[in-house]
PDB file of C-alpha atoms and ligand atoms in Angstrom:
ATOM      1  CA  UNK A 291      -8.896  27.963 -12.446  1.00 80.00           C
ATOM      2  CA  UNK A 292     -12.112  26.065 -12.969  1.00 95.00           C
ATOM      3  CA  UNK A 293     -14.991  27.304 -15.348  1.00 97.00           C
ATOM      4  CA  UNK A 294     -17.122  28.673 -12.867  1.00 98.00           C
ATOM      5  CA  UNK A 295     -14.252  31.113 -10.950  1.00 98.00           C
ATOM      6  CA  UNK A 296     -13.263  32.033 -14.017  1.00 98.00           C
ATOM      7  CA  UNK A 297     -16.908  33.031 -14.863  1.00 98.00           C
ATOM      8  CA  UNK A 298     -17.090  35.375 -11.786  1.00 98.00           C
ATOM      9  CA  UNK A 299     -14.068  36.827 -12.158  1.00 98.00           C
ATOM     10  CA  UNK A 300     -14.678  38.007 -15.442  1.00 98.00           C
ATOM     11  CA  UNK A 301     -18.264  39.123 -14.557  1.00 98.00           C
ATOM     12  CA  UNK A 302     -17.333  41.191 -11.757  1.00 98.00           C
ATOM     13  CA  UNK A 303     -14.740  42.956 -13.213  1.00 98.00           C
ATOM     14  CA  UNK A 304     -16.794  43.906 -15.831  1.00 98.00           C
ATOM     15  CA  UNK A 305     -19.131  45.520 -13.175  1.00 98.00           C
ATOM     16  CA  UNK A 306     -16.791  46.496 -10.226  1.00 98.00           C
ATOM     17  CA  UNK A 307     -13.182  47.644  -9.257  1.00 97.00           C
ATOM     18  CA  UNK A 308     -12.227  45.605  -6.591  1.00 98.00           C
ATOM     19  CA  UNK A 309      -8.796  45.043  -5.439  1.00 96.00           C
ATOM     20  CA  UNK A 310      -6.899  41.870  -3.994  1.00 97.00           C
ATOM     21  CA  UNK A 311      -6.461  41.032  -0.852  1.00 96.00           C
ATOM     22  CA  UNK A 312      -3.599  38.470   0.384  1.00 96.00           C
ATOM     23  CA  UNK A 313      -2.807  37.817  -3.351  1.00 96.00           C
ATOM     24  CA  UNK A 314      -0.583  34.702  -1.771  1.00 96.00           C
ATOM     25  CA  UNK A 315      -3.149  33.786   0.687  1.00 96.00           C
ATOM     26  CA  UNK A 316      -3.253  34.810   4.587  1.00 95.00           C
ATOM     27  CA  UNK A 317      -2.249  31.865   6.267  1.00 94.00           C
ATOM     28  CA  UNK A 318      -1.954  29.580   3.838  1.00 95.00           C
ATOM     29  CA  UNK A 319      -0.838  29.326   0.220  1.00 97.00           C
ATOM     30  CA  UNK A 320      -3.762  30.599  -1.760  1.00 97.00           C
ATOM     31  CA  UNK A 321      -5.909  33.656  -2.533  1.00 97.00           C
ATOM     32  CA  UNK A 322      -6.030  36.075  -3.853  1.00 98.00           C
ATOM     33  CA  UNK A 323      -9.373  37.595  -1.713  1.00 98.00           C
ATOM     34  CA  UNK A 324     -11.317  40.680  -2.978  1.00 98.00           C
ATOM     35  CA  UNK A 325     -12.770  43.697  -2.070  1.00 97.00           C
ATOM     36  CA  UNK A 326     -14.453  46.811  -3.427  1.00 98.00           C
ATOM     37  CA  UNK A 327     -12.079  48.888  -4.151  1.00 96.00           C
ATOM     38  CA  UNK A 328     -11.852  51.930  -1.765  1.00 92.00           C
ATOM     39  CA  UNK A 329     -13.110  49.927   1.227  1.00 94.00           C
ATOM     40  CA  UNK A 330     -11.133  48.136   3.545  1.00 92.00           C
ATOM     41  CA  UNK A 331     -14.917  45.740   3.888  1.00 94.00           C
ATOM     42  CA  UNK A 332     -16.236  43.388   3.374  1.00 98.00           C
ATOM     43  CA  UNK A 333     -13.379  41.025   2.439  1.00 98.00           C
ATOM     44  CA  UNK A 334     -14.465  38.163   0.137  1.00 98.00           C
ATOM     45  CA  UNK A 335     -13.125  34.308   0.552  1.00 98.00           C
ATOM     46  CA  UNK A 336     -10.327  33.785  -1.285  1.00 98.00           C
ATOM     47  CA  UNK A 337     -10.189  31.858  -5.133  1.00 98.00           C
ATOM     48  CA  UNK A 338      -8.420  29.415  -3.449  1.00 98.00           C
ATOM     49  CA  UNK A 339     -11.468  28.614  -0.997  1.00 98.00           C
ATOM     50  CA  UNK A 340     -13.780  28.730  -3.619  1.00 98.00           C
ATOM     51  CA  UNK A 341     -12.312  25.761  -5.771  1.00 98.00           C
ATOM     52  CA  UNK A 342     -12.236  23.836  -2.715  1.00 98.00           C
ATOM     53  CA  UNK A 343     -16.174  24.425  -1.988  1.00 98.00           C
ATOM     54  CA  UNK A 344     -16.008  23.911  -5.868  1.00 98.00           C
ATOM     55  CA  UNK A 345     -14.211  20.254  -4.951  1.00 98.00           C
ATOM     56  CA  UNK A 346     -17.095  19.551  -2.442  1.00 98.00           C
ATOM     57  CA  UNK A 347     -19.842  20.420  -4.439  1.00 98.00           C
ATOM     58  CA  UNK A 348     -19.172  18.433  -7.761  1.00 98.00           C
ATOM     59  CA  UNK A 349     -18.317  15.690  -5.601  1.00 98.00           C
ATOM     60  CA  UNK A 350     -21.652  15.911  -3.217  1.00 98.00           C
ATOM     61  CA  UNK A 351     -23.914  17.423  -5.707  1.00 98.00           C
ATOM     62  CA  UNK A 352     -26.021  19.632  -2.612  1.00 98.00           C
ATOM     63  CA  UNK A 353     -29.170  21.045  -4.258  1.00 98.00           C
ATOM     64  CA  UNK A 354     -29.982  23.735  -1.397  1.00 99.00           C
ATOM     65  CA  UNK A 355     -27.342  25.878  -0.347  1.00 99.00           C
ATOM     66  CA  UNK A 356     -27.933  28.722   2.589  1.00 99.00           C
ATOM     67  CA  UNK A 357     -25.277  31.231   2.907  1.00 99.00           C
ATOM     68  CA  UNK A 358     -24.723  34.082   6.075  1.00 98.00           C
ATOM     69  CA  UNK A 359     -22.582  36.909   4.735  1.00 98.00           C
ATOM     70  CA  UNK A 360     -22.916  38.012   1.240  1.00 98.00           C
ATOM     71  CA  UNK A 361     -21.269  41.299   0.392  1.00 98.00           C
ATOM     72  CA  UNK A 362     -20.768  41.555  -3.342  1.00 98.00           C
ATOM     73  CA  UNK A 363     -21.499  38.327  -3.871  1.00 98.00           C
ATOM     74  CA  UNK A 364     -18.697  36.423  -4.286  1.00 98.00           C
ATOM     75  CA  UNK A 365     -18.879  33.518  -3.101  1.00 98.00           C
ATOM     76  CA  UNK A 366     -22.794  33.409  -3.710  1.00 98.00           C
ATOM     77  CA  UNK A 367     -22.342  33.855  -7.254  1.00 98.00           C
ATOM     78  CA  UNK A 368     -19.565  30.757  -7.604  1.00 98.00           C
ATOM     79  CA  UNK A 369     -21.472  28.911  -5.352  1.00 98.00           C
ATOM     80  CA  UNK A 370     -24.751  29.162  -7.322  1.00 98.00           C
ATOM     81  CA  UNK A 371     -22.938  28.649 -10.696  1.00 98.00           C
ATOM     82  CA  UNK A 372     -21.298  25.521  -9.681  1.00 98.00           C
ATOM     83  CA  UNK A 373     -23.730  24.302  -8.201  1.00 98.00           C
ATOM     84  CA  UNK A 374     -26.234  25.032 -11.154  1.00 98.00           C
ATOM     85  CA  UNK A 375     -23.353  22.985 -13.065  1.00 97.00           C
ATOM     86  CA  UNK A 376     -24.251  19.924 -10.747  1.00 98.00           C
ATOM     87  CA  UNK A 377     -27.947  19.792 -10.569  1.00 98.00           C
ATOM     88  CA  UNK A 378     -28.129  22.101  -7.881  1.00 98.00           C
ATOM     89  CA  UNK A 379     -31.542  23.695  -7.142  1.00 98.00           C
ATOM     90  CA  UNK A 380     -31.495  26.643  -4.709  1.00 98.00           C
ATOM     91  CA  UNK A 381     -29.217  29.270  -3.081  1.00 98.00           C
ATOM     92  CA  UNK A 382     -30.467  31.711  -0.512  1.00 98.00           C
ATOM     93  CA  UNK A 383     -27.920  34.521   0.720  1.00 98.00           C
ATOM     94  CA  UNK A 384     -28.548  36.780   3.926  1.00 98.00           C
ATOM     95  CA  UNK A 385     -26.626  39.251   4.238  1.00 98.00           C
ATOM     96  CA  UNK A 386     -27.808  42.932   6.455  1.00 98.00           C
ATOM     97  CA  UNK A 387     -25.375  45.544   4.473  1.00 98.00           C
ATOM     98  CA  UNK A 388     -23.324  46.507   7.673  1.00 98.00           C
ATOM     99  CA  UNK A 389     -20.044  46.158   6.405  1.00 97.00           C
ATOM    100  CA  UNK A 390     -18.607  49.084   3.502  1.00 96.00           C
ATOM    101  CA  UNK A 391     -21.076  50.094   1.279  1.00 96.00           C
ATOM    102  CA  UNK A 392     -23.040  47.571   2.128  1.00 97.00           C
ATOM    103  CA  UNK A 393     -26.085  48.907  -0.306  1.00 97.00           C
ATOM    104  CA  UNK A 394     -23.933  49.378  -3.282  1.00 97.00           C
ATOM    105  CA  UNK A 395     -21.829  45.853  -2.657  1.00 98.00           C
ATOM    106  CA  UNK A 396     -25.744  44.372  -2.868  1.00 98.00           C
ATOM    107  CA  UNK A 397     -26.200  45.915  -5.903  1.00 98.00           C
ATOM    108  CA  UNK A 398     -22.943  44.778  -7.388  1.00 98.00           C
ATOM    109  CA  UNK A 399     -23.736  41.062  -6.020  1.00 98.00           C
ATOM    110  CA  UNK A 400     -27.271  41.634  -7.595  1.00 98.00           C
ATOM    111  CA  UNK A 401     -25.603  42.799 -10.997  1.00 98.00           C
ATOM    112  CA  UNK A 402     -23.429  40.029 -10.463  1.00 98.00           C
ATOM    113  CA  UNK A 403     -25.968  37.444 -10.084  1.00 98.00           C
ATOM    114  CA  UNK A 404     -28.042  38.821 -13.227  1.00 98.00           C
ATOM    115  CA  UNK A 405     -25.181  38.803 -15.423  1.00 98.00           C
ATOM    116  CA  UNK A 406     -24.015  35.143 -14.838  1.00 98.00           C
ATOM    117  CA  UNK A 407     -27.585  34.138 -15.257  1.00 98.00           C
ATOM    118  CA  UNK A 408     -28.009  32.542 -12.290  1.00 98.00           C
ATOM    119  CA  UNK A 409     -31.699  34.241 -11.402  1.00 96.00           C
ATOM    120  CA  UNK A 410     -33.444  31.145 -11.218  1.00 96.00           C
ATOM    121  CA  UNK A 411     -31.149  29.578  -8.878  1.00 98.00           C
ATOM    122  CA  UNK A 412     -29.672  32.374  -6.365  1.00 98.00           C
ATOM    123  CA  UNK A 413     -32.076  34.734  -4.028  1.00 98.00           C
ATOM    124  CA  UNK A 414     -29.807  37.276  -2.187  1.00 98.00           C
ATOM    125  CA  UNK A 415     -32.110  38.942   0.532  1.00 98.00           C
ATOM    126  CA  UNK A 416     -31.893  41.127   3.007  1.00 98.00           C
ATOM    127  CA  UNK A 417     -31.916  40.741   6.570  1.00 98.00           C
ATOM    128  CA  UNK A 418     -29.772  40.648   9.709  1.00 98.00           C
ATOM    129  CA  UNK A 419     -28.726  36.781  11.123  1.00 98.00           C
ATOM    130  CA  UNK A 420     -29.945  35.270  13.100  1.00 98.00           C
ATOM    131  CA  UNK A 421     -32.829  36.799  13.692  1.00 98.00           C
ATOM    132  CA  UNK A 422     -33.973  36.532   9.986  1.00 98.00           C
ATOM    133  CA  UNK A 423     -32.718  33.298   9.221  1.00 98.00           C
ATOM    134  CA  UNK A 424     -36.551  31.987   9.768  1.00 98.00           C
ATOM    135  CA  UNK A 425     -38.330  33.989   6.858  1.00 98.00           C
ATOM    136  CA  UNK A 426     -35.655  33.764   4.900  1.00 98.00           C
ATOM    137  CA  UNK A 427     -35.116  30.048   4.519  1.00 98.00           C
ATOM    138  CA  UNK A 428     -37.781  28.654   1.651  1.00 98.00           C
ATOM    139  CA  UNK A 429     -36.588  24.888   2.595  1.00 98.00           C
ATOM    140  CA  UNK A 430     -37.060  22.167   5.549  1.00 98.00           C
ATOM    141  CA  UNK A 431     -33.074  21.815   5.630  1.00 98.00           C
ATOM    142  CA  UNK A 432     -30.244  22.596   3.802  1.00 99.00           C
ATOM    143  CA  UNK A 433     -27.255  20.304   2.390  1.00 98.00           C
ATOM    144  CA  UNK A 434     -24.581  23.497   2.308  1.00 99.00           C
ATOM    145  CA  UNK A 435     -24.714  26.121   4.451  1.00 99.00           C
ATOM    146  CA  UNK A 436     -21.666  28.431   4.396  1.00 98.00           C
ATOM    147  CA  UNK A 437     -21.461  30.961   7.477  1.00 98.00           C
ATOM    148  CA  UNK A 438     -19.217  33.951   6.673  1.00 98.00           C
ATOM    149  CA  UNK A 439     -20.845  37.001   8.360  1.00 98.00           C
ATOM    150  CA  UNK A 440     -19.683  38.922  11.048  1.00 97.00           C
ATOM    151  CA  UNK A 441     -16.615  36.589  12.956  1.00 96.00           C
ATOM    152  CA  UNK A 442     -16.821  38.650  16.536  1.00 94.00           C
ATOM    153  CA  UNK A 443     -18.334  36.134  19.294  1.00 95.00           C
ATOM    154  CA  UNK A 444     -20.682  35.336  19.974  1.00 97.00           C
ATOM    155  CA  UNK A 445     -22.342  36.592  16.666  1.00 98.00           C
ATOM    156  CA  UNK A 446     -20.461  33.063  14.800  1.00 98.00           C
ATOM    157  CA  UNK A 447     -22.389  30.970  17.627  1.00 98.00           C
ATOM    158  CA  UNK A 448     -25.646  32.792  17.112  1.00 98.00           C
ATOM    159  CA  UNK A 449     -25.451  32.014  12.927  1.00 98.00           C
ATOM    160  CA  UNK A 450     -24.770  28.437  13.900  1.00 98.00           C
ATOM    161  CA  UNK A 451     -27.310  28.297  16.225  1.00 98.00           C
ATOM    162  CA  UNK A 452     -30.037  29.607  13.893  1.00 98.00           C
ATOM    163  CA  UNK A 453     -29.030  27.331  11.211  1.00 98.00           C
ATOM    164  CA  UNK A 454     -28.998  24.434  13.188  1.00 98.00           C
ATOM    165  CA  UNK A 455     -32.759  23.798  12.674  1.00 98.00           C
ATOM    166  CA  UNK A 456     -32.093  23.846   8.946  1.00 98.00           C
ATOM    167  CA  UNK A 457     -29.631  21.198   8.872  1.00 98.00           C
ATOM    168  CA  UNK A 458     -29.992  17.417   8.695  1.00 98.00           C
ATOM    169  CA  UNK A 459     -27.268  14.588   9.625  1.00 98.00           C
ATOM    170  CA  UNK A 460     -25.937  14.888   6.312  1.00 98.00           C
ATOM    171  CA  UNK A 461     -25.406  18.935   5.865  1.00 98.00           C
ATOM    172  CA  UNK A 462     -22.069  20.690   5.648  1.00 99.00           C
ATOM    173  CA  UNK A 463     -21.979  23.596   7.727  1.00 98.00           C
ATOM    174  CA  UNK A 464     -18.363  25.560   5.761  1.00 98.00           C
ATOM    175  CA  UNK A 465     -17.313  27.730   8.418  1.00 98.00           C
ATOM    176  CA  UNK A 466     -14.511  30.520   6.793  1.00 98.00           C
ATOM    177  CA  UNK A 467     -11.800  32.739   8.988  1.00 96.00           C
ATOM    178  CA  UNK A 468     -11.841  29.298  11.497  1.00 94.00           C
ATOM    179  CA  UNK A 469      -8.773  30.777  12.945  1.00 92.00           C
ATOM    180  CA  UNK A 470     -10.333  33.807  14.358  1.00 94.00           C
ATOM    181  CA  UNK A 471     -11.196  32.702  17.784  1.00 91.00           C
ATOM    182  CA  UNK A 472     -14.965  34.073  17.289  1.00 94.00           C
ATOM    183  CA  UNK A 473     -15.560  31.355  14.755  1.00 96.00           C
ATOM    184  CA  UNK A 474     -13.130  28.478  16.992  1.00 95.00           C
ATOM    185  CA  UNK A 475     -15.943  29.507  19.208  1.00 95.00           C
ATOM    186  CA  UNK A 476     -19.013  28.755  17.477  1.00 97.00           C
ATOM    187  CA  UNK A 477     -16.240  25.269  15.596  1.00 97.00           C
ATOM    188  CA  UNK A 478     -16.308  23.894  19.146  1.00 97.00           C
ATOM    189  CA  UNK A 479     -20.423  24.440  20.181  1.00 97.00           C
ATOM    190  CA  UNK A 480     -20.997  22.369  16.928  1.00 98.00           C
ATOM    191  CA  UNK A 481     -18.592  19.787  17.978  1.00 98.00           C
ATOM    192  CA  UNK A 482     -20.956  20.001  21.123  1.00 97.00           C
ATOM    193  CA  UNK A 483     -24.056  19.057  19.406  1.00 98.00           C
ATOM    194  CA  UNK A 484     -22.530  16.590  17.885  1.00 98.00           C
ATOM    195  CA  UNK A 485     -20.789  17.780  14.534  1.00 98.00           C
ATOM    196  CA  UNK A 486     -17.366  16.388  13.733  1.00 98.00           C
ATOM    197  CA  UNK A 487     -15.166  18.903  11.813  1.00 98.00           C
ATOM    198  CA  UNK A 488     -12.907  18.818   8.991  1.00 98.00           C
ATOM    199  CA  UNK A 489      -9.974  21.471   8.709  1.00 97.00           C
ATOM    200  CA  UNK A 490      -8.701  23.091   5.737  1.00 97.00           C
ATOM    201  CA  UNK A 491      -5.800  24.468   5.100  1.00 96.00           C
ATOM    202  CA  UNK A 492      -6.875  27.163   2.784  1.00 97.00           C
ATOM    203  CA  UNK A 493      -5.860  30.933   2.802  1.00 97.00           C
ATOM    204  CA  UNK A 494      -8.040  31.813   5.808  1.00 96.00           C
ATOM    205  CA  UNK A 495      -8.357  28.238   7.083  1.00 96.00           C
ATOM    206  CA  UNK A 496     -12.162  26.951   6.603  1.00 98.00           C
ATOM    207  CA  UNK A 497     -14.015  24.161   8.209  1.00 98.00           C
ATOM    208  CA  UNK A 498     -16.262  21.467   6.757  1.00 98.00           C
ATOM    209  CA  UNK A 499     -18.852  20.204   9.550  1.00 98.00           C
ATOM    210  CA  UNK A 500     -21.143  17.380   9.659  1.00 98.00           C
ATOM    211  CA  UNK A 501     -23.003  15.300  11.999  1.00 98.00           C
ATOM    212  CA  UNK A 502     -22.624  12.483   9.995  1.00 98.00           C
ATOM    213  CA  UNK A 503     -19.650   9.666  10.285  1.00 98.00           C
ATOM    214  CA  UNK A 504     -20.204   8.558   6.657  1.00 98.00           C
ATOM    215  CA  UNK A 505     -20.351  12.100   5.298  1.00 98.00           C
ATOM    216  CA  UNK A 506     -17.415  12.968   7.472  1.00 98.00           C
ATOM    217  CA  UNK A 507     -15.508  10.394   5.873  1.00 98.00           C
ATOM    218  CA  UNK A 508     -16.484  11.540   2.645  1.00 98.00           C
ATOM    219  CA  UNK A 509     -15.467  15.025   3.047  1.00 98.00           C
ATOM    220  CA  UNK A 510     -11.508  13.266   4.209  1.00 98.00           C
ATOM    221  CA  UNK A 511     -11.339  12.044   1.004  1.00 98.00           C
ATOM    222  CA  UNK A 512     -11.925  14.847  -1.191  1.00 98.00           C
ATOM    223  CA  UNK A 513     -10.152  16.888   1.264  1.00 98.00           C
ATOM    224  CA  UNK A 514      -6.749  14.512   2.160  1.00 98.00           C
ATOM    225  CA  UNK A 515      -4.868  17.922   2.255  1.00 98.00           C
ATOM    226  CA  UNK A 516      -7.354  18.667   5.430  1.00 98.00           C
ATOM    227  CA  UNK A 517      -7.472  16.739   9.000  1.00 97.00           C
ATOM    228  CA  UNK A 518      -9.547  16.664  12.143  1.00 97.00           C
ATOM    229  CA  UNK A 519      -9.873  19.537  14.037  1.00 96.00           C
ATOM    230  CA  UNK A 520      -8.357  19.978  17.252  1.00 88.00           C
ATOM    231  CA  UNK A 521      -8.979  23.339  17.926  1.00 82.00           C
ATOM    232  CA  UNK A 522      -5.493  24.319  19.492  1.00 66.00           C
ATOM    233  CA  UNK A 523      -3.895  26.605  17.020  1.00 72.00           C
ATOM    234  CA  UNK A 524      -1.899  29.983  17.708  1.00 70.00           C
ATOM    235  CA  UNK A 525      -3.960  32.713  15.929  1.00 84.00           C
ATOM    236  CA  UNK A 526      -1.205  35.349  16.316  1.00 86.00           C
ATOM    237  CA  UNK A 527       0.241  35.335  12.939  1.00 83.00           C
ATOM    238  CA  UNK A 528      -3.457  36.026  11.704  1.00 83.00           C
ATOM    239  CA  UNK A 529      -4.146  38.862  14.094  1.00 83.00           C
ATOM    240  CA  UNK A 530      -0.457  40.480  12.464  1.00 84.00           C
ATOM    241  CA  UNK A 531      -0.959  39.568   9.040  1.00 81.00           C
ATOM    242  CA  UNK A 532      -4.350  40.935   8.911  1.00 85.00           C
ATOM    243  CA  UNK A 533      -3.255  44.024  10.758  1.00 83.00           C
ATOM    244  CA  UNK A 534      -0.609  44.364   8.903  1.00 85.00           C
ATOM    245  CA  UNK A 535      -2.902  44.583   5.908  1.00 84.00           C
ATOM    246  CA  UNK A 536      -5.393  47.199   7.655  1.00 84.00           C
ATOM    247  CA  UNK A 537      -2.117  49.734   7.938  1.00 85.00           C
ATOM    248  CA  UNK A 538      -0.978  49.385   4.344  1.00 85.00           C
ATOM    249  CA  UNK A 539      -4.868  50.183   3.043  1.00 80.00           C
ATOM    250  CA  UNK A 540      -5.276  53.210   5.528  1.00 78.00           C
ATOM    251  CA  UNK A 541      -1.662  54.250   4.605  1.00 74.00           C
ATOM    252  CA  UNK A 542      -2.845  53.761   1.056  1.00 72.00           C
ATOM    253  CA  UNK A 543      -5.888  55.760   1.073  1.00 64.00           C
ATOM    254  CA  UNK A 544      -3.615  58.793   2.931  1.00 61.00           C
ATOM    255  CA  UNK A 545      -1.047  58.855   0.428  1.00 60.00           C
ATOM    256  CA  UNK A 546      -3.668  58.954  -2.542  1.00 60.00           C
ATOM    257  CA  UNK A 547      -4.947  62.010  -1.184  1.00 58.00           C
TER     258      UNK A 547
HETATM  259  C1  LIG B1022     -16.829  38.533   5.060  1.00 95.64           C
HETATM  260  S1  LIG B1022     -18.189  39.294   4.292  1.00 95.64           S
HETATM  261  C2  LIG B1022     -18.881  37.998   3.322  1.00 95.64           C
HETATM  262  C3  LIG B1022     -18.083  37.658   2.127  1.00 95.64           C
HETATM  263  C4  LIG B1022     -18.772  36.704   1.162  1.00 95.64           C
HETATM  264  N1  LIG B1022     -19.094  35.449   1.825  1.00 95.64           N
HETATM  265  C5  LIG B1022     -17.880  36.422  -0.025  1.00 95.64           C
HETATM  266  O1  LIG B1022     -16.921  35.678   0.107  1.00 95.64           O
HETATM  267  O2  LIG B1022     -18.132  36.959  -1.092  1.00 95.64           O
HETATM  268  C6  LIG B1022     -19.309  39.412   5.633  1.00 95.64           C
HETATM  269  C7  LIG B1022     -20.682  39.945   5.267  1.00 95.64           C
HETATM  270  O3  LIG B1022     -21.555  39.643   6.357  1.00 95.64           O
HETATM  271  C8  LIG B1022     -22.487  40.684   6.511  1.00 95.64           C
HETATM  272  N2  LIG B1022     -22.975  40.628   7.904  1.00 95.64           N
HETATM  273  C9  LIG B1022     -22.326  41.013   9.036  1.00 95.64           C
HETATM  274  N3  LIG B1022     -23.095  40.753  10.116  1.00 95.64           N
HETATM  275  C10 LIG B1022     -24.253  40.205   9.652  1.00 95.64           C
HETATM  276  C11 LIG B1022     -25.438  39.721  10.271  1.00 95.64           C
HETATM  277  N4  LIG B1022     -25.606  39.709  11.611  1.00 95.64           N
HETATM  278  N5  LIG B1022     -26.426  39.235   9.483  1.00 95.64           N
HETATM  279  C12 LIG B1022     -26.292  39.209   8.133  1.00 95.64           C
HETATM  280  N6  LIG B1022     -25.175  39.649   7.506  1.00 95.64           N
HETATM  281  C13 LIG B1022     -24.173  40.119   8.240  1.00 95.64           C
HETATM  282  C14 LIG B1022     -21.727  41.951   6.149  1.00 95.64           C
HETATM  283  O4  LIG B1022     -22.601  42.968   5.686  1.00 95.64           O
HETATM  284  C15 LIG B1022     -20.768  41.452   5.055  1.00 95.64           C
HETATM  285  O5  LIG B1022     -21.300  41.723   3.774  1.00 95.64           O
END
């Protein structure tokens, strides 16, 4: 576990109970994922997922990093601390509080943020994507830009959409949960304007996406574990393994009464 996960870790379970989530990894060895404990949502990315954005960043050094979807702050908070670690300059998190307690997960990601010291890089605001992605931004274009909010489509085609303006030929737009078919939605309208996308095989399957052939090429090598996407696999297993997952923590929360 590198310095920085094992920084947030530590942090937020000094300030939350959370419990894991796929402690193996959903589709893929890795994991474990997080939530508050108590609520089934939101569901954070898994460790796994963050040492590979971990991989990308100490290897690309982005200095502004935008990020749809931050519940308790997660992966903001690694983000932001690795990234601090590699002469990063700014994260900006949007996130509206729909999902759980979405008021008291902000406040946890605030806590979260304060405690690791990573104020002066890391702004978590408010607001509801896409339609806030415009006054939220504070830069011409980003080099990272992670979209995690809600998966349903189109909502994964709208975040891309708004971000689009934001990115240049060299950005990596991370798109988590690629095997839900609301985010293979939004996978193949970048590969329509042009991006060409990098699959993971991570717990919940991610994708790396940039318009540009050298940066592409880049990403294959820190990545050799990953390979182009094509788009064409069965999403099934997912759909059970998540579900299956749903029925244990409702089945929990019954038998604890
Ligand atoms: C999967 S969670 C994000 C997890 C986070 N990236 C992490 O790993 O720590 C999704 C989050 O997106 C937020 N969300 C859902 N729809 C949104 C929207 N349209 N705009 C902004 N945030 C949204 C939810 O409130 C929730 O906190």
């Amino acid at each position: 576990m590198d310095e920085s996960l094992l920084r947030v870790i530590t942090t937020l379970n000094r300030i939350a109970e959370t419990s894991l989530v796929w402690p193996q990894g959903l589709l893929h060895p890795g994991g474990p994922h997080r939530r508050l404990k108590g609520h089934h949502d939101p569901i954070s990315i898994g460790e796994d997922e963050c040492a590979a954005l971990g991989r990308m960043v100490a290897a690309l050094r982005p200095a502004h990093a935008f990020i749809i979807g931050n519940a308790f702050g997660f992966s903001s908070s690694y983000i932001a601390d690795v990234m601090q670690r590699n002469g990063g300059k700014s994260v900006i998190s949007l996130d509206d509080h729909s999902e759980g307690d979405g008021q008291r997960a902000a406040a946890i990601a605030r806590e979260l943020s304060l405690s690791l010291g990573l104020d002066n890089i890391l702004k978590n605001k408010r607001g509801v994507s896409p339609a806030d992605i415009a006054k939220s931004v504070e830069q011409k274009l980003y080099d990272l830009i992670l979209i995690d909010g809600q998966h349903r489509h189109p909502q994964v085609t709208r975040d891309f959409q708004g971000v689009l303006p934001y990115s240049s030929a060299q950005t990596v737009v991370v798109f988590h949960d690629s095997w839900l078919s609301g985010v293979a939605g939004a996978v193949s309208e970048a590969k329509r304007a042009g991006f060409r996308c990098l699959w993971l095989p991570t717990s919940c399957e991610m994708i790396l996406a940039t318009r540009s052939p050298e940066r592409f090429e880049q990403l294959c090598a820190i990545f050799p574990e990953g390979g182009e996407d094509r788009g064409s696999r069965s999403r099934a297993l997912g759909y059970l393994l998540y579900a299956q997952q749903s029925v244990a923590f409702h089945f929990g929360r019954v038998f604890a009464r």
